[in-house]
Amino acid sequence: MSRHALRRIAPAVALLTASAIALAACSSSSDATDGASDSASDAASATSVADFGTFADLETAAKAEGKLNVIALPRDWANYGAIIDLFKKTYPEIEVTEQSPDVSSAEEIQAAETNAGLDTAPDVFDVGLTVALQSTDQFAAYKVQTFDEIPDALKEPTGLFVGDYGGYMSVGYDSSRFPEPATITDLLGEDYKGSVAINGDPTQAGAAFAAVGLATVQNGGTLDDFQPGIDFFSDLQKAGNLLKVDVTTGTIASGETPVVFDWDYLNATHSGTNSAWRVKVFDGTGYAGYYNQAINKDAPHPAAARLWQEFLYSDEVQNLWLAGGARPVRMEAMTEAGTIDATLAAALPAAPAETVVPTEEQSSNAGTLLGEEWAAAVQ
């Protein structure tokens, strides 16, 4: 994920206008022996609702499959709990299996490869841009009905993967135990000894990757070279301040991870269990990013997978992202159409003065550098 610097625009749409992702486009049908396999083959090769006939036909096909496997969707992540429950309520005929909610983006793809051909394979993915760019061979192209309302910079042109919700990298902290960090370098001080965690491994997880990106631009670097960010976390480790614990809602609620690099909308949720929890988006250059939706090309329930995508990009669910503190990808179009929840939109934190998000090339180069240097830097 990466973005060129820009001046502050309306905070609600700053993430959209900041995008400069260059995405490259990457069905086949097989003979079937009966009507059921014909239907599955048709669903697996469908690239839009038109391939089913109508949206009602897509719903019918998905209900006939009766199952949907989602993966890596924590219920407290960007309001996913409410979103999944609404899907279940809307389509009670479809059993939703919530697999491995806390795994990384890379582990989602590994699960699909490991379970290929099995009914337990994930039907859909929610991944950071770095993993999305590395995994296009695993995705099926599909354009939801609202595809034209999604900014070009936030979608692969054929619909192999599409941004859906986003935010700014931030630091959450327990204000009853720690002072507010005015700058990122404050976290190197004695006050934060053994207390600063990141959400995952930056070679695998999008949030952790973005934490290194934020540290890069906050320490005078650019997204062309993540070395300043790696150096910052190396210094954090040497100072004894880096806490190597996997961050979960439980570790934050218990106080085990009292200072956390994570997306602003994820950090904000923890105030529900800790009234002293605060979220800091540093002044200056902010690091923004979107998570992407994609369909497993070998989805065991291909019609349900496509119905899920349509559901996620509907007005109702885009507003549910907003209720979770995230910025929905269709926000600009919905604002113009008057379908956005204006109260929730007004409650979003102000965007930083400048916003960056990596281009495809920057993201790829940063991933290579992290793979080579991260482990040694924080050992």
mmCIF file of C-alpha atoms in Angstrom:
data_model
loop_
_atom_site.group_PDB
_atom_site.id
_atom_site.type_symbol
_atom_site.label_atom_id
_atom_site.label_comp_id
_atom_site.label_asym_id
_atom_site.label_seq_id
_atom_site.Cartn_x
_atom_site.Cartn_y
_atom_site.Cartn_z
ATOM 1 C CA MET A 1 0.000 0.000 0.000
ATOM 2 C CA SER A 2 1.327 3.487 -0.787
ATOM 3 C CA ARG A 3 0.314 6.946 -1.692
ATOM 4 C CA HIS A 4 1.745 10.168 -2.960
ATOM 5 C CA ALA A 5 1.659 13.163 -0.638
ATOM 6 C CA LEU A 6 -1.287 15.455 -0.997
ATOM 7 C CA ARG A 7 -2.737 18.453 0.662
ATOM 8 C CA ARG A 8 -5.528 17.927 3.083
ATOM 9 C CA ILE A 9 -8.858 17.596 1.334
ATOM 10 C CA ALA A 10 -12.159 16.786 3.016
ATOM 11 C CA PRO A 11 -11.199 14.290 5.723
ATOM 12 C CA ALA A 12 -13.979 11.944 4.691
ATOM 13 C CA VAL A 13 -12.586 11.469 1.203
ATOM 14 C CA ALA A 14 -8.879 12.109 1.683
ATOM 15 C CA LEU A 15 -8.034 8.421 1.478
ATOM 16 C CA LEU A 16 -9.799 8.118 -1.848
ATOM 17 C CA THR A 17 -8.198 11.104 -3.497
ATOM 18 C CA ALA A 18 -4.753 10.151 -2.216
ATOM 19 C CA SER A 19 -4.653 6.888 -4.151
ATOM 20 C CA ALA A 20 -2.089 6.298 -6.838
ATOM 21 C CA ILE A 21 -2.002 2.504 -7.048
ATOM 22 C CA ALA A 22 -1.010 1.160 -10.469
ATOM 23 C CA LEU A 23 -2.869 -2.137 -10.762
ATOM 24 C CA ALA A 24 -2.316 -4.581 -13.586
ATOM 25 C CA ALA A 25 -4.978 -6.953 -14.865
ATOM 26 C CA CYS A 26 -3.999 -10.510 -14.734
ATOM 27 C CA SER A 27 -12.662 -18.039 -17.185
ATOM 28 C CA SER A 28 -12.757 -20.747 -18.223
ATOM 29 C CA SER A 29 -15.632 -23.189 -18.185
ATOM 30 C CA SER A 30 -15.414 -26.920 -17.882
ATOM 31 C CA ASP A 31 -17.594 -29.741 -19.084
ATOM 32 C CA ALA A 32 -20.130 -30.894 -16.503
ATOM 33 C CA THR A 33 -21.863 -34.178 -16.160
ATOM 34 C CA ASP A 34 -25.050 -32.980 -14.496
ATOM 35 C CA GLY A 35 -27.084 -29.859 -13.754
ATOM 36 C CA ALA A 36 -25.459 -29.301 -10.373
ATOM 37 C CA SER A 37 -21.923 -29.265 -11.746
ATOM 38 C CA ASP A 38 -23.072 -27.081 -14.645
ATOM 39 C CA SER A 39 -24.402 -24.576 -12.108
ATOM 40 C CA ALA A 40 -21.196 -24.613 -10.068
ATOM 41 C CA SER A 41 -19.074 -24.161 -13.175
ATOM 42 C CA ASP A 42 -21.193 -21.236 -14.326
ATOM 43 C CA ALA A 43 -20.954 -19.567 -10.913
ATOM 44 C CA ALA A 44 -17.190 -20.087 -10.746
ATOM 45 C CA SER A 45 -16.691 -18.329 -14.082
ATOM 46 C CA ALA A 46 -19.165 -15.490 -13.450
ATOM 47 C CA THR A 47 -17.563 -12.063 -13.604
ATOM 48 C CA SER A 48 -20.706 -10.039 -12.809
ATOM 49 C CA VAL A 49 -24.352 -10.427 -11.849
ATOM 50 C CA ALA A 50 -25.216 -10.439 -15.553
ATOM 51 C CA ASP A 51 -23.635 -13.885 -15.853
ATOM 52 C CA PHE A 52 -26.288 -15.205 -13.459
ATOM 53 C CA GLY A 53 -29.089 -13.316 -15.221
ATOM 54 C CA THR A 54 -30.334 -11.092 -12.410
ATOM 55 C CA PHE A 55 -29.364 -10.361 -8.813
ATOM 56 C CA ALA A 56 -32.294 -12.542 -7.738
ATOM 57 C CA ASP A 57 -30.784 -15.389 -9.776
ATOM 58 C CA LEU A 58 -27.467 -14.907 -7.957
ATOM 59 C CA GLU A 59 -29.289 -15.057 -4.621
ATOM 60 C CA THR A 60 -31.042 -18.249 -5.686
ATOM 61 C CA ALA A 61 -27.768 -19.866 -6.733
ATOM 62 C CA ALA A 62 -26.076 -18.889 -3.462
ATOM 63 C CA LYS A 63 -28.969 -20.199 -1.382
ATOM 64 C CA ALA A 64 -28.796 -23.479 -3.283
ATOM 65 C CA GLU A 65 -25.141 -23.829 -2.291
ATOM 66 C CA GLY A 66 -26.158 -23.103 1.285
ATOM 67 C CA LYS A 67 -22.679 -22.342 2.648
ATOM 68 C CA LEU A 68 -20.051 -19.607 2.760
ATOM 69 C CA ASN A 69 -16.554 -19.887 4.233
ATOM 70 C CA VAL A 70 -14.978 -16.611 5.364
ATOM 71 C CA ILE A 71 -11.527 -16.332 6.909
ATOM 72 C CA ALA A 72 -9.478 -13.829 8.931
ATOM 73 C CA LEU A 73 -12.458 -11.688 9.931
ATOM 74 C CA PRO A 74 -12.259 -10.822 13.638
ATOM 75 C CA ARG A 75 -15.671 -9.688 14.833
ATOM 76 C CA ASP A 76 -14.178 -6.570 16.411
ATOM 77 C CA TRP A 77 -12.326 -5.599 13.212
ATOM 78 C CA ALA A 78 -13.979 -2.655 11.432
ATOM 79 C CA ASN A 79 -17.454 -3.821 12.537
ATOM 80 C CA TYR A 80 -17.190 -7.257 10.888
ATOM 81 C CA GLY A 81 -19.305 -8.832 13.628
ATOM 82 C CA ALA A 82 -22.321 -6.701 12.733
ATOM 83 C CA ILE A 83 -21.687 -7.225 9.018
ATOM 84 C CA ILE A 84 -21.507 -11.016 9.269
ATOM 85 C CA ASP A 85 -24.599 -11.109 11.480
ATOM 86 C CA LEU A 86 -26.539 -8.982 8.983
ATOM 87 C CA PHE A 87 -25.576 -11.355 6.163
ATOM 88 C CA LYS A 88 -26.776 -14.324 8.229
ATOM 89 C CA LYS A 89 -30.034 -12.522 8.993
ATOM 90 C CA THR A 90 -30.537 -11.526 5.355
ATOM 91 C CA TYR A 91 -29.708 -15.000 4.041
ATOM 92 C CA PRO A 92 -30.613 -17.555 6.752
ATOM 93 C CA GLU A 93 -30.435 -20.279 4.089
ATOM 94 C CA ILE A 94 -26.648 -19.799 3.881
ATOM 95 C CA GLU A 95 -24.504 -21.200 6.695
ATOM 96 C CA VAL A 96 -21.523 -18.931 7.337
ATOM 97 C CA THR A 97 -18.373 -20.580 8.690
ATOM 98 C CA GLU A 98 -16.007 -18.060 10.279
ATOM 99 C CA GLN A 99 -12.565 -19.642 9.918
ATOM 100 C CA SER A 100 -9.379 -18.615 11.765
ATOM 101 C CA PRO A 101 -10.389 -15.022 12.532
ATOM 102 C CA ASP A 102 -6.967 -13.898 13.739
ATOM 103 C CA VAL A 103 -4.694 -15.147 10.935
ATOM 104 C CA SER A 104 -2.731 -12.803 8.670
ATOM 105 C CA SER A 105 -3.406 -11.928 5.040
ATOM 106 C CA ALA A 106 -0.615 -14.266 3.931
ATOM 107 C CA GLU A 107 -2.082 -17.095 5.988
ATOM 108 C CA GLU A 108 -5.432 -16.652 4.235
ATOM 109 C CA ILE A 109 -3.783 -17.494 0.932
ATOM 110 C CA GLN A 110 -1.915 -20.405 2.512
ATOM 111 C CA ALA A 111 -5.224 -21.785 3.793
ATOM 112 C CA ALA A 112 -6.678 -21.662 0.289
ATOM 113 C CA GLU A 113 -3.675 -23.487 -1.141
ATOM 114 C CA THR A 114 -3.636 -26.097 1.623
ATOM 115 C CA ASN A 115 -7.376 -26.804 1.346
ATOM 116 C CA ALA A 116 -7.688 -26.548 -2.440
ATOM 117 C CA GLY A 117 -10.420 -28.855 -3.690
ATOM 118 C CA LEU A 118 -11.985 -29.270 -0.262
ATOM 119 C CA ASP A 119 -15.350 -27.948 0.897
ATOM 120 C CA THR A 120 -13.511 -26.273 3.795
ATOM 121 C CA ALA A 121 -11.404 -23.945 1.625
ATOM 122 C CA PRO A 122 -12.096 -20.221 2.119
ATOM 123 C CA ASP A 123 -14.503 -18.782 -0.428
ATOM 124 C CA VAL A 124 -13.369 -15.198 -0.042
ATOM 125 C CA PHE A 125 -10.419 -13.180 1.201
ATOM 126 C CA ASP A 126 -9.878 -9.873 2.994
ATOM 127 C CA VAL A 127 -6.229 -8.934 2.435
ATOM 128 C CA GLY A 128 -3.791 -6.050 2.544
ATOM 129 C CA LEU A 129 -2.488 -4.692 -0.732
ATOM 130 C CA THR A 130 0.955 -6.289 -0.495
ATOM 131 C CA VAL A 131 -0.512 -9.787 -0.248
ATOM 132 C CA ALA A 132 -3.172 -8.978 -2.853
ATOM 133 C CA LEU A 133 -0.517 -7.982 -5.382
ATOM 134 C CA GLN A 134 1.404 -11.189 -4.689
ATOM 135 C CA SER A 135 -1.646 -13.452 -4.935
ATOM 136 C CA THR A 136 -3.587 -12.545 -8.066
ATOM 137 C CA ASP A 137 -3.223 -16.098 -9.382
ATOM 138 C CA GLN A 138 -5.433 -17.203 -6.490
ATOM 139 C CA PHE A 139 -8.263 -14.761 -7.269
ATOM 140 C CA ALA A 140 -11.310 -14.858 -9.536
ATOM 141 C CA ALA A 141 -12.195 -11.629 -11.339
ATOM 142 C CA TYR A 142 -15.613 -10.263 -10.388
ATOM 143 C CA LYS A 143 -17.177 -6.809 -10.671
ATOM 144 C CA VAL A 144 -19.913 -5.985 -8.169
ATOM 145 C CA GLN A 145 -22.869 -3.907 -9.304
ATOM 146 C CA THR A 146 -21.401 -0.789 -7.659
ATOM 147 C CA PHE A 147 -17.970 -1.329 -9.245
ATOM 148 C CA ASP A 148 -18.090 1.934 -11.227
ATOM 149 C CA GLU A 149 -18.491 3.920 -7.978
ATOM 150 C CA ILE A 150 -15.184 2.628 -6.621
ATOM 151 C CA PRO A 151 -12.206 4.901 -7.445
ATOM 152 C CA ASP A 152 -9.998 3.421 -10.154
ATOM 153 C CA ALA A 153 -6.933 3.735 -7.945
ATOM 154 C CA LEU A 154 -8.494 1.391 -5.395
ATOM 155 C CA LYS A 155 -9.432 -1.541 -7.604
ATOM 156 C CA GLU A 156 -7.743 -3.984 -9.934
ATOM 157 C CA PRO A 157 -9.336 -3.195 -13.319
ATOM 158 C CA THR A 158 -10.940 -6.609 -13.855
ATOM 159 C CA GLY A 159 -12.077 -6.974 -10.255
ATOM 160 C CA LEU A 160 -9.472 -9.517 -9.142
ATOM 161 C CA PHE A 161 -9.231 -7.547 -5.893
ATOM 162 C CA VAL A 162 -10.959 -4.372 -4.791
ATOM 163 C CA GLY A 163 -10.420 -1.987 -1.892
ATOM 164 C CA ASP A 164 -13.335 -1.845 0.510
ATOM 165 C CA TYR A 165 -12.574 0.007 3.741
ATOM 166 C CA GLY A 166 -9.601 1.930 5.053
ATOM 167 C CA GLY A 167 -8.073 4.262 7.577
ATOM 168 C CA TYR A 168 -4.874 5.753 8.960
ATOM 169 C CA MET A 169 -2.065 4.023 10.818
ATOM 170 C CA SER A 170 -2.126 5.165 14.432
ATOM 171 C CA VAL A 171 -0.893 4.433 17.932
ATOM 172 C CA GLY A 172 -3.386 3.378 20.580
ATOM 173 C CA TYR A 173 -2.368 3.655 24.216
ATOM 174 C CA ASP A 174 -3.691 3.345 27.757
ATOM 175 C CA SER A 175 -3.709 6.959 28.921
ATOM 176 C CA SER A 176 -3.949 5.885 32.567
ATOM 177 C CA ARG A 177 -0.460 4.388 32.267
ATOM 178 C CA PHE A 178 1.305 6.398 29.554
ATOM 179 C CA PRO A 179 1.548 9.999 28.398
ATOM 180 C CA GLU A 180 0.329 10.896 24.937
ATOM 181 C CA PRO A 181 3.208 10.550 22.441
ATOM 182 C CA ALA A 182 3.514 13.877 20.651
ATOM 183 C CA THR A 183 5.770 12.338 17.992
ATOM 184 C CA ILE A 184 6.628 8.802 17.010
ATOM 185 C CA THR A 185 10.135 9.139 18.451
ATOM 186 C CA ASP A 186 8.622 9.687 21.922
ATOM 187 C CA LEU A 187 7.967 5.932 21.913
ATOM 188 C CA LEU A 188 11.733 5.387 22.233
ATOM 189 C CA GLY A 189 11.681 6.950 25.707
ATOM 190 C CA GLU A 190 11.794 5.317 29.145
ATOM 191 C CA ASP A 191 8.070 5.848 29.653
ATOM 192 C CA TYR A 192 7.298 3.137 27.096
ATOM 193 C CA LYS A 193 9.705 0.435 28.295
ATOM 194 C CA GLY A 194 8.546 -3.032 27.189
ATOM 195 C CA SER A 195 5.158 -1.711 26.125
ATOM 196 C CA VAL A 196 4.972 -0.985 22.366
ATOM 197 C CA ALA A 197 3.495 -3.677 20.103
ATOM 198 C CA ILE A 198 2.599 -3.898 16.433
ATOM 199 C CA ASN A 199 -0.334 -5.857 15.035
ATOM 200 C CA GLY A 200 1.425 -8.787 13.378
ATOM 201 C CA ASP A 201 4.557 -9.469 11.350
ATOM 202 C CA PRO A 202 5.183 -6.813 8.668
ATOM 203 C CA THR A 203 6.336 -9.475 6.206
ATOM 204 C CA GLN A 204 2.875 -11.066 6.401
ATOM 205 C CA ALA A 205 0.293 -8.696 7.887
ATOM 206 C CA GLY A 206 -0.948 -5.493 6.279
ATOM 207 C CA ALA A 207 -1.353 -3.545 9.525
ATOM 208 C CA ALA A 208 2.198 -4.327 10.632
ATOM 209 C CA PHE A 209 3.556 -3.476 7.166
ATOM 210 C CA ALA A 210 1.810 -0.120 7.428
ATOM 211 C CA ALA A 211 3.311 0.482 10.882
ATOM 212 C CA VAL A 212 6.781 0.293 9.312
ATOM 213 C CA GLY A 213 5.573 2.564 6.515
ATOM 214 C CA LEU A 214 4.343 5.128 9.038
ATOM 215 C CA ALA A 215 7.628 4.964 10.932
ATOM 216 C CA THR A 216 9.424 5.543 7.629
ATOM 217 C CA VAL A 217 7.598 8.734 6.660
ATOM 218 C CA GLN A 218 7.491 10.030 10.243
ATOM 219 C CA ASN A 219 11.289 9.729 10.411
ATOM 220 C CA GLY A 220 12.061 11.731 7.297
ATOM 221 C CA GLY A 221 11.985 8.858 4.806
ATOM 222 C CA THR A 222 9.846 8.185 1.768
ATOM 223 C CA LEU A 223 7.944 5.134 0.616
ATOM 224 C CA ASP A 224 10.644 4.475 -1.958
ATOM 225 C CA ASP A 225 12.780 3.080 0.876
ATOM 226 C CA PHE A 226 11.375 1.598 4.108
ATOM 227 C CA GLN A 227 14.822 1.513 5.744
ATOM 228 C CA PRO A 228 14.107 4.432 8.138
ATOM 229 C CA GLY A 229 11.057 2.556 9.377
ATOM 230 C CA ILE A 230 12.997 -0.659 9.900
ATOM 231 C CA ASP A 231 15.686 1.350 11.704
ATOM 232 C CA PHE A 232 13.058 2.907 13.978
ATOM 233 C CA PHE A 233 11.752 -0.474 15.114
ATOM 234 C CA SER A 234 15.311 -1.709 15.504
ATOM 235 C CA ASP A 235 15.945 1.256 17.810
ATOM 236 C CA LEU A 236 12.696 0.473 19.628
ATOM 237 C CA GLN A 237 13.963 -3.065 20.188
ATOM 238 C CA LYS A 238 17.379 -1.866 21.386
ATOM 239 C CA ALA A 239 15.702 0.526 23.821
ATOM 240 C CA GLY A 240 13.805 -2.415 25.295
ATOM 241 C CA ASN A 241 10.486 -0.884 24.329
ATOM 242 C CA LEU A 242 9.331 -3.266 21.563
ATOM 243 C CA LEU A 243 6.860 -5.794 22.914
ATOM 244 C CA LYS A 244 6.783 -9.001 20.856
ATOM 245 C CA VAL A 245 3.273 -10.167 21.653
ATOM 246 C CA ASP A 246 0.532 -10.905 19.129
ATOM 247 C CA VAL A 247 -2.038 -8.151 19.608
ATOM 248 C CA THR A 248 -5.652 -9.174 20.198
ATOM 249 C CA THR A 249 -8.637 -7.583 21.876
ATOM 250 C CA GLY A 250 -7.843 -9.774 24.866
ATOM 251 C CA THR A 251 -4.243 -8.573 25.210
ATOM 252 C CA ILE A 252 -5.387 -4.958 25.081
ATOM 253 C CA ALA A 253 -8.233 -5.501 27.538
ATOM 254 C CA SER A 254 -5.868 -7.255 29.973
ATOM 255 C CA GLY A 255 -3.195 -4.566 29.626
ATOM 256 C CA GLU A 256 -0.652 -6.990 28.180
ATOM 257 C CA THR A 257 -0.219 -4.797 25.070
ATOM 258 C CA PRO A 258 -0.791 -1.256 26.390
ATOM 259 C CA VAL A 259 0.636 0.660 23.402
ATOM 260 C CA VAL A 260 -0.212 -0.577 19.921
ATOM 261 C CA PHE A 261 0.484 0.400 16.314
ATOM 262 C CA ASP A 262 -2.684 -0.340 14.355
ATOM 263 C CA TRP A 263 -5.252 1.205 12.037
ATOM 264 C CA ASP A 264 -7.162 4.059 13.670
ATOM 265 C CA TYR A 265 -10.530 2.319 13.304
ATOM 266 C CA LEU A 266 -9.189 -0.806 15.015
ATOM 267 C CA ASN A 267 -7.508 1.079 17.827
ATOM 268 C CA ALA A 268 -10.706 3.067 18.397
ATOM 269 C CA THR A 269 -12.721 -0.058 19.196
ATOM 270 C CA HIS A 270 -10.719 -0.735 22.355
ATOM 271 C CA SER A 271 -12.175 2.251 24.173
ATOM 272 C CA GLY A 272 -15.205 0.026 24.701
ATOM 273 C CA THR A 273 -13.271 -2.203 27.096
ATOM 274 C CA ASN A 274 -10.858 0.440 28.421
ATOM 275 C CA SER A 275 -12.264 3.923 28.962
ATOM 276 C CA ALA A 276 -8.717 5.268 29.231
ATOM 277 C CA TRP A 277 -7.741 4.024 25.768
ATOM 278 C CA ARG A 278 -6.772 6.821 23.375
ATOM 279 C CA VAL A 279 -5.840 6.914 19.689
ATOM 280 C CA LYS A 280 -3.078 9.087 18.239
ATOM 281 C CA VAL A 281 -2.742 9.850 14.530
ATOM 282 C CA PHE A 282 0.527 11.749 14.340
ATOM 283 C CA ASP A 283 0.710 15.201 12.771
ATOM 284 C CA GLY A 284 2.603 15.662 9.535
ATOM 285 C CA THR A 285 2.584 12.826 7.054
ATOM 286 C CA GLY A 286 -0.018 10.137 7.645
ATOM 287 C CA TYR A 287 0.019 6.603 6.261
ATOM 288 C CA ALA A 288 -3.294 5.390 4.848
ATOM 289 C CA GLY A 289 -4.424 2.089 3.453
ATOM 290 C CA TYR A 290 -7.387 0.016 2.318
ATOM 291 C CA TYR A 291 -8.084 -3.652 2.804
ATOM 292 C CA ASN A 292 -9.130 -5.542 -0.293
ATOM 293 C CA GLN A 293 -11.830 -8.082 -1.016
ATOM 294 C CA ALA A 294 -11.209 -10.989 -3.377
ATOM 295 C CA ILE A 295 -12.825 -14.280 -4.364
ATOM 296 C CA ASN A 296 -10.960 -17.572 -4.214
ATOM 297 C CA LYS A 297 -10.729 -18.875 -7.795
ATOM 298 C CA ASP A 298 -11.299 -22.365 -6.318
ATOM 299 C CA ALA A 299 -14.091 -21.276 -3.981
ATOM 300 C CA PRO A 300 -16.153 -24.319 -2.968
ATOM 301 C CA HIS A 301 -19.239 -22.069 -2.929
ATOM 302 C CA PRO A 302 -18.671 -19.700 -5.868
ATOM 303 C CA ALA A 303 -22.176 -18.202 -6.000
ATOM 304 C CA ALA A 304 -22.200 -17.474 -2.268
ATOM 305 C CA ALA A 305 -18.750 -15.918 -2.603
ATOM 306 C CA ARG A 306 -20.057 -13.512 -5.242
ATOM 307 C CA LEU A 307 -23.176 -12.726 -3.242
ATOM 308 C CA TRP A 308 -20.943 -11.869 -0.278
ATOM 309 C CA GLN A 309 -19.008 -9.420 -2.440
ATOM 310 C CA GLU A 310 -22.204 -7.742 -3.622
ATOM 311 C CA PHE A 311 -23.334 -7.495 -0.002
ATOM 312 C CA LEU A 312 -20.087 -5.851 1.173
ATOM 313 C CA TYR A 313 -20.306 -3.093 -1.434
ATOM 314 C CA SER A 314 -23.974 -2.285 -0.812
ATOM 315 C CA ASP A 315 -24.984 1.041 0.733
ATOM 316 C CA GLU A 316 -26.027 -0.656 3.960
ATOM 317 C CA VAL A 317 -22.725 -2.402 4.558
ATOM 318 C CA GLN A 318 -20.626 0.545 3.421
ATOM 319 C CA ASN A 319 -22.334 2.487 6.207
ATOM 320 C CA LEU A 320 -21.564 -0.365 8.617
ATOM 321 C CA TRP A 321 -17.849 0.098 7.856
ATOM 322 C CA LEU A 322 -18.386 3.741 8.761
ATOM 323 C CA ALA A 323 -20.065 2.701 12.021
ATOM 324 C CA GLY A 324 -16.886 0.758 12.760
ATOM 325 C CA GLY A 325 -14.789 3.902 12.343
ATOM 326 C CA ALA A 326 -13.415 2.939 8.912
ATOM 327 C CA ARG A 327 -13.734 4.897 5.696
ATOM 328 C CA PRO A 328 -15.794 2.956 3.120
ATOM 329 C CA VAL A 329 -14.457 2.851 -0.426
ATOM 330 C CA ARG A 330 -17.712 4.166 -1.936
ATOM 331 C CA MET A 331 -17.831 7.071 0.493
ATOM 332 C CA GLU A 332 -17.398 9.815 -2.084
ATOM 333 C CA ALA A 333 -20.105 8.430 -4.393
ATOM 334 C CA MET A 334 -22.478 7.807 -1.498
ATOM 335 C CA THR A 335 -21.898 11.308 -0.161
ATOM 336 C CA GLU A 336 -22.848 12.732 -3.556
ATOM 337 C CA ALA A 337 -25.901 10.467 -3.715
ATOM 338 C CA GLY A 338 -26.999 11.323 -0.176
ATOM 339 C CA THR A 339 -26.850 7.688 0.960
ATOM 340 C CA ILE A 340 -23.934 8.055 3.379
ATOM 341 C CA ASP A 341 -24.652 8.242 7.114
ATOM 342 C CA ALA A 342 -23.738 11.886 7.553
ATOM 343 C CA THR A 343 -23.576 11.718 11.352
ATOM 344 C CA LEU A 344 -21.069 8.873 11.301
ATOM 345 C CA ALA A 345 -19.069 10.540 8.534
ATOM 346 C CA ALA A 346 -18.795 13.758 10.554
ATOM 347 C CA ALA A 347 -17.484 11.784 13.541
ATOM 348 C CA LEU A 348 -14.402 10.496 11.706
ATOM 349 C CA PRO A 349 -11.052 11.810 12.936
ATOM 350 C CA ALA A 350 -9.508 14.605 10.910
ATOM 351 C CA ALA A 351 -7.141 13.427 8.212
ATOM 352 C CA PRO A 352 -3.429 14.315 8.559
ATOM 353 C CA ALA A 353 -2.116 17.287 6.611
ATOM 354 C CA GLU A 354 -0.476 14.935 4.124
ATOM 355 C CA THR A 355 -1.342 11.350 3.281
ATOM 356 C CA VAL A 356 0.743 8.637 1.625
ATOM 357 C CA VAL A 357 0.005 5.112 0.448
ATOM 358 C CA PRO A 358 2.545 2.987 -1.466
ATOM 359 C CA THR A 359 2.289 2.337 -5.152
ATOM 360 C CA GLU A 360 2.512 -1.236 -6.398
ATOM 361 C CA GLU A 361 6.247 -0.867 -7.034
ATOM 362 C CA GLN A 362 6.918 0.741 -3.660
ATOM 363 C CA SER A 363 4.910 -1.943 -1.886
ATOM 364 C CA SER A 364 6.760 -4.723 -3.692
ATOM 365 C CA ASN A 365 10.164 -3.207 -2.965
ATOM 366 C CA ALA A 366 9.278 -2.659 0.680
ATOM 367 C CA GLY A 367 8.109 -6.252 1.006
ATOM 368 C CA THR A 368 11.411 -7.490 -0.389
ATOM 369 C CA LEU A 369 13.399 -5.274 1.967
ATOM 370 C CA LEU A 370 11.382 -6.363 4.982
ATOM 371 C CA GLY A 371 11.863 -10.002 4.059
ATOM 372 C CA GLU A 372 15.606 -9.470 3.983
ATOM 373 C CA GLU A 373 16.045 -7.279 7.060
ATOM 374 C CA TRP A 374 13.121 -7.355 9.465
ATOM 375 C CA ALA A 375 13.968 -10.453 11.511
ATOM 376 C CA ALA A 376 17.560 -9.368 12.120
ATOM 377 C CA ALA A 377 16.536 -5.790 12.891
ATOM 378 C CA VAL A 378 14.265 -6.729 15.788
ATOM 379 C CA GLN A 379 15.983 -9.842 17.116
#
